[in-house]
Coordinates of C-alpha atoms and ligand atoms in Angstrom, one line a residue:
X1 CA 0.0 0.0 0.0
X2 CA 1.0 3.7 -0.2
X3 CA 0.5 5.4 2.9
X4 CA 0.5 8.7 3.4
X5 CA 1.7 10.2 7.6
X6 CA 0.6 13.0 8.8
X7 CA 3.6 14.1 11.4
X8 CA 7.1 13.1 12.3
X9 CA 6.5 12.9 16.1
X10 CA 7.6 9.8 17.9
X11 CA 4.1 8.1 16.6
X12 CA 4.8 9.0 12.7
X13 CA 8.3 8.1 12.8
X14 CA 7.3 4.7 14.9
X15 CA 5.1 3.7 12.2
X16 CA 6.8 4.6 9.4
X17 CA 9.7 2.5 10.0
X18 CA 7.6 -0.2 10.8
X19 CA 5.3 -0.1 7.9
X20 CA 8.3 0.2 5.4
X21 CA 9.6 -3.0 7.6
X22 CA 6.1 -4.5 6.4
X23 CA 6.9 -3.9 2.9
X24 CA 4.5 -0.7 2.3
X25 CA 5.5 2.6 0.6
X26 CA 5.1 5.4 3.5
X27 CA 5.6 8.8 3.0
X28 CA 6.0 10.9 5.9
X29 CA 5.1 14.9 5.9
X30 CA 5.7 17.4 8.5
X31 CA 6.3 21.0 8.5
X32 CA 8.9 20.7 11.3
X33 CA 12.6 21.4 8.7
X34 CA 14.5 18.5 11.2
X35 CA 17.3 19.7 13.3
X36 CA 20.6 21.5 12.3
X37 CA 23.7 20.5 11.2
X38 CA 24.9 21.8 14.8
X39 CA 22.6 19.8 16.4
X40 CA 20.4 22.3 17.7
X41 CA 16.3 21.6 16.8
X42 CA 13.9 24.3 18.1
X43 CA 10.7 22.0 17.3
X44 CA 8.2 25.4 16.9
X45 CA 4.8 23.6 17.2
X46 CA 5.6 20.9 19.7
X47 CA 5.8 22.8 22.8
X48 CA 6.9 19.8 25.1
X49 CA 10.1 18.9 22.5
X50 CA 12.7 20.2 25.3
X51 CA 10.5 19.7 28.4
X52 CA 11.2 16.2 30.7
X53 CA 10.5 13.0 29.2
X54 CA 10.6 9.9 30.9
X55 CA 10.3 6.7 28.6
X56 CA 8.2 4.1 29.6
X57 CA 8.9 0.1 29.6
X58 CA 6.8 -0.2 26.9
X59 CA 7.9 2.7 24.9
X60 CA 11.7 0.2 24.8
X61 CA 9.3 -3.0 24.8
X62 CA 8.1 -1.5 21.1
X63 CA 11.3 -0.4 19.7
X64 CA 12.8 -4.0 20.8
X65 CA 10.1 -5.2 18.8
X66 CA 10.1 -3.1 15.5
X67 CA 13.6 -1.7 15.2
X68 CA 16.1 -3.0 18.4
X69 CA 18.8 -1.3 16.1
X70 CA 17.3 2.2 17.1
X71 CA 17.4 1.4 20.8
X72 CA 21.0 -0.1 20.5
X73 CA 21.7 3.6 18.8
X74 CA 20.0 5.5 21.6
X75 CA 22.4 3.8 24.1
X76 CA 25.5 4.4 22.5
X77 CA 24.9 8.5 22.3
X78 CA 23.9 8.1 26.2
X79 CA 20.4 6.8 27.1
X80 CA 19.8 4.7 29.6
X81 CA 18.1 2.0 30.1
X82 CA 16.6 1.9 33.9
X83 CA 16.6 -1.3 35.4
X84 CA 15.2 -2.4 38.8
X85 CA 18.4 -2.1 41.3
X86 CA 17.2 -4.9 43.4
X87 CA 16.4 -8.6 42.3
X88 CA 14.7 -9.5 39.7
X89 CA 16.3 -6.5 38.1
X90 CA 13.2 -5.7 36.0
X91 CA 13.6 -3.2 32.9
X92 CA 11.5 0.0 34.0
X93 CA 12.2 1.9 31.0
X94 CA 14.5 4.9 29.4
X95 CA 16.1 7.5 30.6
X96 CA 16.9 10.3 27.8
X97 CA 15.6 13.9 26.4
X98 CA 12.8 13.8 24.1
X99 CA 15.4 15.5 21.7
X100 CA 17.5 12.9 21.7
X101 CA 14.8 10.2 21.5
X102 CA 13.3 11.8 18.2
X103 CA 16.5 12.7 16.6
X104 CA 17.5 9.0 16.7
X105 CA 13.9 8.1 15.6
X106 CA 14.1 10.6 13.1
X107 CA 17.8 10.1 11.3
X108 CA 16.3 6.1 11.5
X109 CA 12.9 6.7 9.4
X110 CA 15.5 9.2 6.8
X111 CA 17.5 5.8 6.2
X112 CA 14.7 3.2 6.1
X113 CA 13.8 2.2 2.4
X114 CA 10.2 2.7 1.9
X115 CA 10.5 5.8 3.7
X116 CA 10.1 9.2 2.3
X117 CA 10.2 11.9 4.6
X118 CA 8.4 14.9 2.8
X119 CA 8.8 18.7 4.4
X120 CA 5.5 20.5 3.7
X121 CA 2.1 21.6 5.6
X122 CA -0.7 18.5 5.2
X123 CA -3.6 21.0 4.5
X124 CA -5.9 18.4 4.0
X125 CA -7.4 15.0 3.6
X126 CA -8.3 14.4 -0.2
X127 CA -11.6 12.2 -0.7
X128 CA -13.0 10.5 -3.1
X129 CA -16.4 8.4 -3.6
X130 CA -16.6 8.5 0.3
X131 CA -13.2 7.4 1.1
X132 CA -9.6 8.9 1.9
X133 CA -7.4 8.8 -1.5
X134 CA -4.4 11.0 0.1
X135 CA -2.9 14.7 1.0
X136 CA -2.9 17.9 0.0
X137 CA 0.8 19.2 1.1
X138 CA 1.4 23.1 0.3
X139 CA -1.2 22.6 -2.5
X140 CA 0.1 19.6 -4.1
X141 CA -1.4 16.5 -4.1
X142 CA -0.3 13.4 -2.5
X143 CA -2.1 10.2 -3.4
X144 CA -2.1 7.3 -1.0
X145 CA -4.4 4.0 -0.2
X146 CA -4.5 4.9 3.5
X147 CA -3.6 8.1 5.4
X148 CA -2.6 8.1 9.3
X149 CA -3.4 11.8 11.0
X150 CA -0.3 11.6 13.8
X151 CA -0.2 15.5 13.8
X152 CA -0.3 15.4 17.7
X153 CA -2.2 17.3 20.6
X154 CA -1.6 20.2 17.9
X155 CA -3.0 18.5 14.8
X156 CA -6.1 20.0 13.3
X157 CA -5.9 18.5 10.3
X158 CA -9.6 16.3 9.8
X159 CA -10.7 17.2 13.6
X160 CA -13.9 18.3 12.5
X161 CA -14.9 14.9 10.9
X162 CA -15.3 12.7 14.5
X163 CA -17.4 13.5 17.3
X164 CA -15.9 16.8 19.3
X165 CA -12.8 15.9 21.2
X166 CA -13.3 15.0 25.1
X167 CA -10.9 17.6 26.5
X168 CA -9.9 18.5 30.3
X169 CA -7.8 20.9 31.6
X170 CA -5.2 19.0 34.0
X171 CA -5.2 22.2 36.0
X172 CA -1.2 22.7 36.3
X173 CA 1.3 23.8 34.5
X174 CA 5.4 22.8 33.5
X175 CA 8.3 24.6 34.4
X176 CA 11.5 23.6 33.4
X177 CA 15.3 23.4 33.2
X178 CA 17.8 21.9 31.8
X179 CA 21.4 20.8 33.2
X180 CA 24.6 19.2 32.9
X181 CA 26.5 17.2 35.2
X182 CA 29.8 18.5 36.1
X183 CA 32.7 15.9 35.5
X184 CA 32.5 13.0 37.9
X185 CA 28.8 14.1 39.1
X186 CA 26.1 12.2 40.0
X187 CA 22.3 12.4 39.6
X188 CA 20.6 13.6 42.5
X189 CA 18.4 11.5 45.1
X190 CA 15.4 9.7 43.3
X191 CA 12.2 9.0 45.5
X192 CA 11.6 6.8 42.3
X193 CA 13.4 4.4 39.8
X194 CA 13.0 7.4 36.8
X195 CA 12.5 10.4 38.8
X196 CA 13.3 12.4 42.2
X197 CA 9.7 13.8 43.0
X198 CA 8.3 15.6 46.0
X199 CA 4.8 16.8 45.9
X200 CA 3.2 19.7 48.5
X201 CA -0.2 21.0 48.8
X202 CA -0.2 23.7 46.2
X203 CA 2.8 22.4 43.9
X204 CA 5.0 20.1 43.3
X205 CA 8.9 19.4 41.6
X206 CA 10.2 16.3 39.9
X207 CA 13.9 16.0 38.7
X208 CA 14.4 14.0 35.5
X209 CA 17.5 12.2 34.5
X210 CA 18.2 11.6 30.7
X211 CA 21.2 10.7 28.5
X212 CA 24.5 12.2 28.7
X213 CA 24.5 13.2 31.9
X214 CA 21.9 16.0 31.5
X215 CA 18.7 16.2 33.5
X216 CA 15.4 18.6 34.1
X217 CA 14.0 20.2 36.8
X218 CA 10.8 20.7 36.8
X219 CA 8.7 23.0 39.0
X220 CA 5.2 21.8 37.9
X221 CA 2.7 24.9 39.1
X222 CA -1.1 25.4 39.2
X223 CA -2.2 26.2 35.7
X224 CA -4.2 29.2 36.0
X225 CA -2.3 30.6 39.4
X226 CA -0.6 33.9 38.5
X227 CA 1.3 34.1 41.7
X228 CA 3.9 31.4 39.9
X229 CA 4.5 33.5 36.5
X230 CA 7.2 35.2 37.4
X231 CA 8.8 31.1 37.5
X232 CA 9.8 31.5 33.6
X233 CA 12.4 34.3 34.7
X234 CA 16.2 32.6 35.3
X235 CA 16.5 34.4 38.8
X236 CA 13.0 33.3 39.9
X237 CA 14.0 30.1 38.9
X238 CA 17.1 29.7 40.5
X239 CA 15.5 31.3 43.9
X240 CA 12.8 28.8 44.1
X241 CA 15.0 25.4 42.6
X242 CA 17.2 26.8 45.5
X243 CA 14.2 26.5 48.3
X244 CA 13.1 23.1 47.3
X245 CA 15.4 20.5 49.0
X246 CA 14.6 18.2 46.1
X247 CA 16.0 20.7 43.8
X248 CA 18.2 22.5 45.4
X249 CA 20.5 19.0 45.6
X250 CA 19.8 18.4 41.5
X251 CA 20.4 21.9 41.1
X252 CA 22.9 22.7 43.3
X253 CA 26.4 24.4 41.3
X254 CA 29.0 21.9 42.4
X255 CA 26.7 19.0 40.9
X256 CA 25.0 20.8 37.5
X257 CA 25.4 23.9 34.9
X258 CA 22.2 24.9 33.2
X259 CA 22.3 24.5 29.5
X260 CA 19.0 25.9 28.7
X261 CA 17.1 28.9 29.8
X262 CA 13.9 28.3 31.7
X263 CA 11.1 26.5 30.0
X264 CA 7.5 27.6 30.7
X265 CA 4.7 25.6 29.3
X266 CA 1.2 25.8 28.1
X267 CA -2.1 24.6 29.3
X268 CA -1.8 20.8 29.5
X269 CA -5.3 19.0 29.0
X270 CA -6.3 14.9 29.4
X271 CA -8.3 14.4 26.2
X272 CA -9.8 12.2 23.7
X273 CA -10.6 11.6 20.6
X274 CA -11.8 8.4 19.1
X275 CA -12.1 7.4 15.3
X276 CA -15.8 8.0 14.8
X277 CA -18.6 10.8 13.7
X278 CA -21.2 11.8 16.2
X279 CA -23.5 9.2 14.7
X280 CA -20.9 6.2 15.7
X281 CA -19.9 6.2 12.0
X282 CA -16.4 6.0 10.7
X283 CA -16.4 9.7 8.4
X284 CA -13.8 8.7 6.0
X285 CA -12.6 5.3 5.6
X286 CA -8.8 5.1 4.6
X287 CA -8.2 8.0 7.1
X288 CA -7.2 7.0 10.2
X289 CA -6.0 9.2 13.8
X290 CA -3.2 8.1 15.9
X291 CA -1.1 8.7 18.8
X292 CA -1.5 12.3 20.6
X293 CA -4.3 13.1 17.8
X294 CA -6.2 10.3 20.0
X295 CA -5.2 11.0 23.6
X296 CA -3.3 12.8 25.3
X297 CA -3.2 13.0 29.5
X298 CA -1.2 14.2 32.4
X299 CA 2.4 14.7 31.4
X300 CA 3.6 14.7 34.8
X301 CA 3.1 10.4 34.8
X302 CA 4.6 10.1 31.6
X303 CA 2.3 8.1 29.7
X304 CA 2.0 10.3 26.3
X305 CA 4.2 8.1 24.2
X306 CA 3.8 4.7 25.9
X307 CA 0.2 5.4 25.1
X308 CA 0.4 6.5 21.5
X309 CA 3.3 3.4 20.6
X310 CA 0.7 1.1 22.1
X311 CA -2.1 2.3 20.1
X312 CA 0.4 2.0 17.1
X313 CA 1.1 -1.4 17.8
X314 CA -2.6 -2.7 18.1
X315 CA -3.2 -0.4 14.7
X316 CA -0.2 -2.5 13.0
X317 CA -2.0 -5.8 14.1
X318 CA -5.4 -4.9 12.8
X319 CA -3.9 -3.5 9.2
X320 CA -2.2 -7.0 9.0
X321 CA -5.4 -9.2 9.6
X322 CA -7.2 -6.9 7.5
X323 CA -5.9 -3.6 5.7
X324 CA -8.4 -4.7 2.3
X325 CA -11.2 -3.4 4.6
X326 CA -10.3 0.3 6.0
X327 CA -13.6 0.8 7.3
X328 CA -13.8 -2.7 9.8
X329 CA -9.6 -2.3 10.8
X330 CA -10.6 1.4 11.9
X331 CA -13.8 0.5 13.1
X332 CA -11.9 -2.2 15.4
X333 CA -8.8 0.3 16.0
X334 CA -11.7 2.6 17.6
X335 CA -12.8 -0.3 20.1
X336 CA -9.2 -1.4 21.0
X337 CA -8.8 2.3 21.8
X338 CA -11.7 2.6 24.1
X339 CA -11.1 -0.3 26.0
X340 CA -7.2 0.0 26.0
X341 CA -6.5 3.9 25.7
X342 CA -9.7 5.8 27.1
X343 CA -9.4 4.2 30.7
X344 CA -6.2 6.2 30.7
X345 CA -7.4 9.1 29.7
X346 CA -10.8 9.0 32.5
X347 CA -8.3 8.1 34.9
X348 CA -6.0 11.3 35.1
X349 CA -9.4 13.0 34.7
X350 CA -10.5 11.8 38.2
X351 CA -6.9 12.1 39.7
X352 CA -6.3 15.7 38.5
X353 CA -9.8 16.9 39.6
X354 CA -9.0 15.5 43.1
X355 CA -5.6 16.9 42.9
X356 CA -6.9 20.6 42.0
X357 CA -8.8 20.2 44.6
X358 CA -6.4 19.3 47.4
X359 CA -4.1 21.9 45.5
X360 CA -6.9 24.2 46.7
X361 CA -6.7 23.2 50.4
X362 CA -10.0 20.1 50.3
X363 CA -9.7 17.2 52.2
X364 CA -9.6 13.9 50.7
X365 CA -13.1 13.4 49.6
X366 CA -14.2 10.3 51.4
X367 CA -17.6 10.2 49.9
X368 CA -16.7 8.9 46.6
X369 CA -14.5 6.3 45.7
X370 CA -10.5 7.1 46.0
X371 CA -8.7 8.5 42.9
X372 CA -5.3 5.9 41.9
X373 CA -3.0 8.3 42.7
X374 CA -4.4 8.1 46.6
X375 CA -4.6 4.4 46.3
X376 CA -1.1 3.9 44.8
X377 CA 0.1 6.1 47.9
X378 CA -1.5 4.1 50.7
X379 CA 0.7 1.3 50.1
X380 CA 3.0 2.8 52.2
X381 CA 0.9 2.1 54.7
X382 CA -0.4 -1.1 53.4
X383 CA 2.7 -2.5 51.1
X384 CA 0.6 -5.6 50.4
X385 CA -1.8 -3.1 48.0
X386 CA 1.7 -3.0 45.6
X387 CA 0.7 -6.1 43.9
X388 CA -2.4 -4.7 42.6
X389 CA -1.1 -1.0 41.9
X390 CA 2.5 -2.3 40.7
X391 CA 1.1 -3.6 37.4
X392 CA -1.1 -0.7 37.4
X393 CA 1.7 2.3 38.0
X394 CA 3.9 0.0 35.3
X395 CA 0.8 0.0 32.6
X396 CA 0.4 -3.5 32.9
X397 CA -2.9 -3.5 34.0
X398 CA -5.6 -0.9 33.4
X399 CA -6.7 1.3 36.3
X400 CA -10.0 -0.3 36.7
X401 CA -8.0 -3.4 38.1
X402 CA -7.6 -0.5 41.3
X403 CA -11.0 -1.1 42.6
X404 CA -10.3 -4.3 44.2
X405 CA -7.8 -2.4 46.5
X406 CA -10.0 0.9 47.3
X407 CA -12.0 -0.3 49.7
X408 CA -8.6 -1.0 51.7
X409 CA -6.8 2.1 50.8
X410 CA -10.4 3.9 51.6
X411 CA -10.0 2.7 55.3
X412 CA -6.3 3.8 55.6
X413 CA -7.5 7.8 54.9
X414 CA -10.6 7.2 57.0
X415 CA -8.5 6.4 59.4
X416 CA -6.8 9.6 59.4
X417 CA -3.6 9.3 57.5
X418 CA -2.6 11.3 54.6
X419 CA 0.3 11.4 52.5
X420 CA 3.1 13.0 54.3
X421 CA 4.5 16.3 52.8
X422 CA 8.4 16.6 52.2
X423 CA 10.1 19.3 53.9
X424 CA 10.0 22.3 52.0
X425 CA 8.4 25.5 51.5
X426 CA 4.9 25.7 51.8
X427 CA 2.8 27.4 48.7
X428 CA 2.6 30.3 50.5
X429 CA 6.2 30.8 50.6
X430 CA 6.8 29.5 47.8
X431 CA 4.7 32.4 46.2
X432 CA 6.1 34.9 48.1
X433 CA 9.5 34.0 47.2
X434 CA 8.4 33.9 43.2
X435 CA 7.4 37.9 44.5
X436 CA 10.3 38.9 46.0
X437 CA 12.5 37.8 43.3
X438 CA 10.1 38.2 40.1
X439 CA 10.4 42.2 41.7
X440 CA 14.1 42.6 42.7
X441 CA 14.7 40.9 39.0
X442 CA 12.1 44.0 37.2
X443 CA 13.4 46.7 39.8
Ligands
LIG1 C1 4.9 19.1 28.8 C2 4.8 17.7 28.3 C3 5.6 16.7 28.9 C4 5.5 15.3 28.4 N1 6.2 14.4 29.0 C5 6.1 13.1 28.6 C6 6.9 12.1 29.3 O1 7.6 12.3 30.2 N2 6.7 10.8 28.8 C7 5.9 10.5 27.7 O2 5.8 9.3 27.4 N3 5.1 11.5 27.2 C8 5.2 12.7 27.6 N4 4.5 13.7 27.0 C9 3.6 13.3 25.9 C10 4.4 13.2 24.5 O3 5.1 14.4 24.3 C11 3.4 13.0 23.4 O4 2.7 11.8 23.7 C12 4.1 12.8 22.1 O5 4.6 14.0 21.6 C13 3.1 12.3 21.1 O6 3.7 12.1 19.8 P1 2.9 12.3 18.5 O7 3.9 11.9 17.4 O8 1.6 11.7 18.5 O9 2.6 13.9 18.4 P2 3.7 15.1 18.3 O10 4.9 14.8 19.0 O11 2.9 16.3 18.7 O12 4.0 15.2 16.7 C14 3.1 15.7 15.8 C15 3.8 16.2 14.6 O13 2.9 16.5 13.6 C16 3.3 17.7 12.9 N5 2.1 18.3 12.3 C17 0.9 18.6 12.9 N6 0.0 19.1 12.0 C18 0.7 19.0 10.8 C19 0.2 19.4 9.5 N7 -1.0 19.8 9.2 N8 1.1 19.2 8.5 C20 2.4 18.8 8.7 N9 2.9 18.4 9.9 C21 2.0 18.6 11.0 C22 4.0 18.5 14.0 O14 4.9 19.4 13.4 C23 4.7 17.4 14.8 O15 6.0 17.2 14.3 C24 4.6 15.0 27.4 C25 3.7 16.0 26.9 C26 3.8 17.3 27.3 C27 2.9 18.3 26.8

């Protein structure tokens, strides 16, 4: 078949690659001109590109399947696989910037024959007699049997042929920096295999390894709370990564040297967006979504491209039993998703409302059922909950498996115990600190 891909993210590289591998004629288009010779990439458009990642197990599960060769290549420029420290040792995932993630993915998909990777602006989906036929890219037109819309949380090309988009604001916000090990440096103290990350009422900071010894920190505020703007100024920055324990170990000038500026973020929103019109109908057979254009949800767990490589995977499966028939494999595509995709999606829903509201000084709400994120954090008190909300916090299992462990973790917080809050400053201070310093840095 000729496909045609809308977007060379980490979903329309993936499956590029690994529909050439399956002996198709793929054509990839995306305004983005690649990075520069120097190495730089500035990525305008995707506005998480040099904001933490943190690569899942199955994110290195999918390139071990499709193309090992490109994970073998991410090591040797400095990812890292993680791997369990204690017996049985069990792969966890990948530590490494999204930059240096994609640029591998990328310069992989540019060598692959069956690949073409085609600069230009997708401006739309070309019918014909009811079904997808190809592109129009800057006015020309691109003819192709089947056309994949990865254009990301971005994308707008074909939204307006499914049902509206289910979209909720996560109600925070990123933050970010980037550093460099000095010589003979380590990483700071990790609460968690991937991550260092302390949460307080109000706000919280994780600190990110990736490859080459170069981490983020990341001050991850309340979205619409104005008191953290003045965050995206270096000195404000500096002040509050100071204050934070957490940080102020990554951070600290004998360990690390900044190599970016400070990166502020958008609005982040949990959404979705299956395959079908309002009347259950697939619009345009031969056209279908993928990836972020599906879901996207709370950055902050790192599920984004775990969750778009596994819808790709399933998609792959259902063109090979049955790519004669776009309108049944993206029929099926649509169900896989909602049973395997959308659970995600209503989950961080749930867990960020509760979170907004604690963020807002609320109790836990003990009149409706716990939100994961409180289950998963009353196995400190009950370790024996991990081996339900293991699997779950590793995307082996779906969250719905959690409801055999709420009623448990329910009677640990109606019991009186809550979450205990690292040392640190409160939000209070650490508003008043963004004040102080957002001023001295104007006056
Ligand atoms: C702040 C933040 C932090 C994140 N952290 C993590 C993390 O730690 N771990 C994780 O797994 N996920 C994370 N994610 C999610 C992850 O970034 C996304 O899941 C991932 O980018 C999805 O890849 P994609 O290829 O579907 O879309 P994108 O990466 O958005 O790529 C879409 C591509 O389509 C192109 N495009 C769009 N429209 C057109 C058009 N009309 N014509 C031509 N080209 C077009 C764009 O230029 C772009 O290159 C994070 C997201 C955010 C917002």
């Amino acid at each position: 078949m000729r496909i045609a891909i809308v977007g060379a993210g980490p979903t329309g590289l993936f499956t590029s690659i690994a529909l050439a591998r399956r002996g198709h004629d793929v054509t990839v288009v995306d305004r983005d001109p690649g990075p520069r010779p120097d190495g730089t990439w500035e990525r305008a458009g995707v506005m998480q590109f040099h904001h933490p990642h943190a690569f899942r197990l199955q994110v290195v599960e999918a390139l071990t399947a499709e193309m090992p060769e490109v994970l073998d290549t991410l090591v040797a420029v400095g990812a890292e696989r993680v791997i369990l420290p204690e017996p049985p040792h069990i792969a966890l995932g990948l530590r490494c910037r999204r930059l240096t993630f994609e640029w591998v993915l990328r310069a992989a998909a540019e060598a692959e024959p069956g690949v073409v990777m085609l600069r230009g602006h997708a401006d739309d989906v070309l019918a014909e007699r009811g079904r997808a036929v190809g592109l129009r890219v800057d006015g020309q037109r691109l003819d192709a049997d089947l056309v994949l819309d990865a254009s990301g949380r971005a994308g707008r090309l074909g939204r307006g042929l499914r049902a509206p988009v289910d979209s909720r604001d996560c109600g925070l916000a990123y933050v970010s920096r980037q550093y460099r090990l000095r010589p003979g440096a380590d990483f700071g103290p990790m609460s968690m295999p991937i991550a260092g990350v302390a949460f307080y009422p109000g706000y919280g900071v994780i600190a990110f390894p990736h490859d080459d010894g170069v981490f983020s920190a990341l001050i991850l505020r309340p979205g619409t709370d104005r008191s953290f703007a003045g965050l995206r100024e270096v000195a404000v920055f500096e002040a509050a990564a100071a204050a934070v324990p957490l940080l102020a170990t990554w951070t600290d000038p004998e360990r690390a040297v900044p190599i970016t500026g400070v990166l502020p973020g958008g609005r982040l929103y949990n959404s979705y967006c299956g395959q079908l019109d309002e009347n259950g109908v697939v619009p345009l057979p031969g056209l279908v979504f993928v990836g972020d254009a599906v879901c996207t949800t709370n950055p902050s767990a790192g599920r984004g491209v775990t969750t778009s490589l596994l819808q790709v995977r399933a998609l792959l499966a259902l063109l090979e039993q049955d790519a004669a028939d776009p309108e049944s494999s993206t029929r099926a595509f649509d169900a896989w998703c909602t049973g395997n995709i959308r659970p995600w999606f209503e989950d961080h829903v749930v867990c960020d409302d509760g979170l907004a509201a604690r963020w807002a000084g609320a109790d836990v709400d003990l009149d409706r059922p716990l939100p994961s994120d409180l289950i998963g954090a009353a196995a400190e008190v009950d370790p024996s909950l991990m081996r339900v909300v293991g699997p779950y916090q590793a995307m082996q299992t779906l969250p719905g498996t959690l409801a055999e462990v709420e009623p448990r973790a329910h009677a640990i917080y109606a019991g009186g115990w809550r979450p205990p809050v690292p040392a640190g400053p409160t939000r209070d201070e650490l508003a008043e600190l963004v004040a102080r310093h957002a001023s001295a840095s104007v006056g």
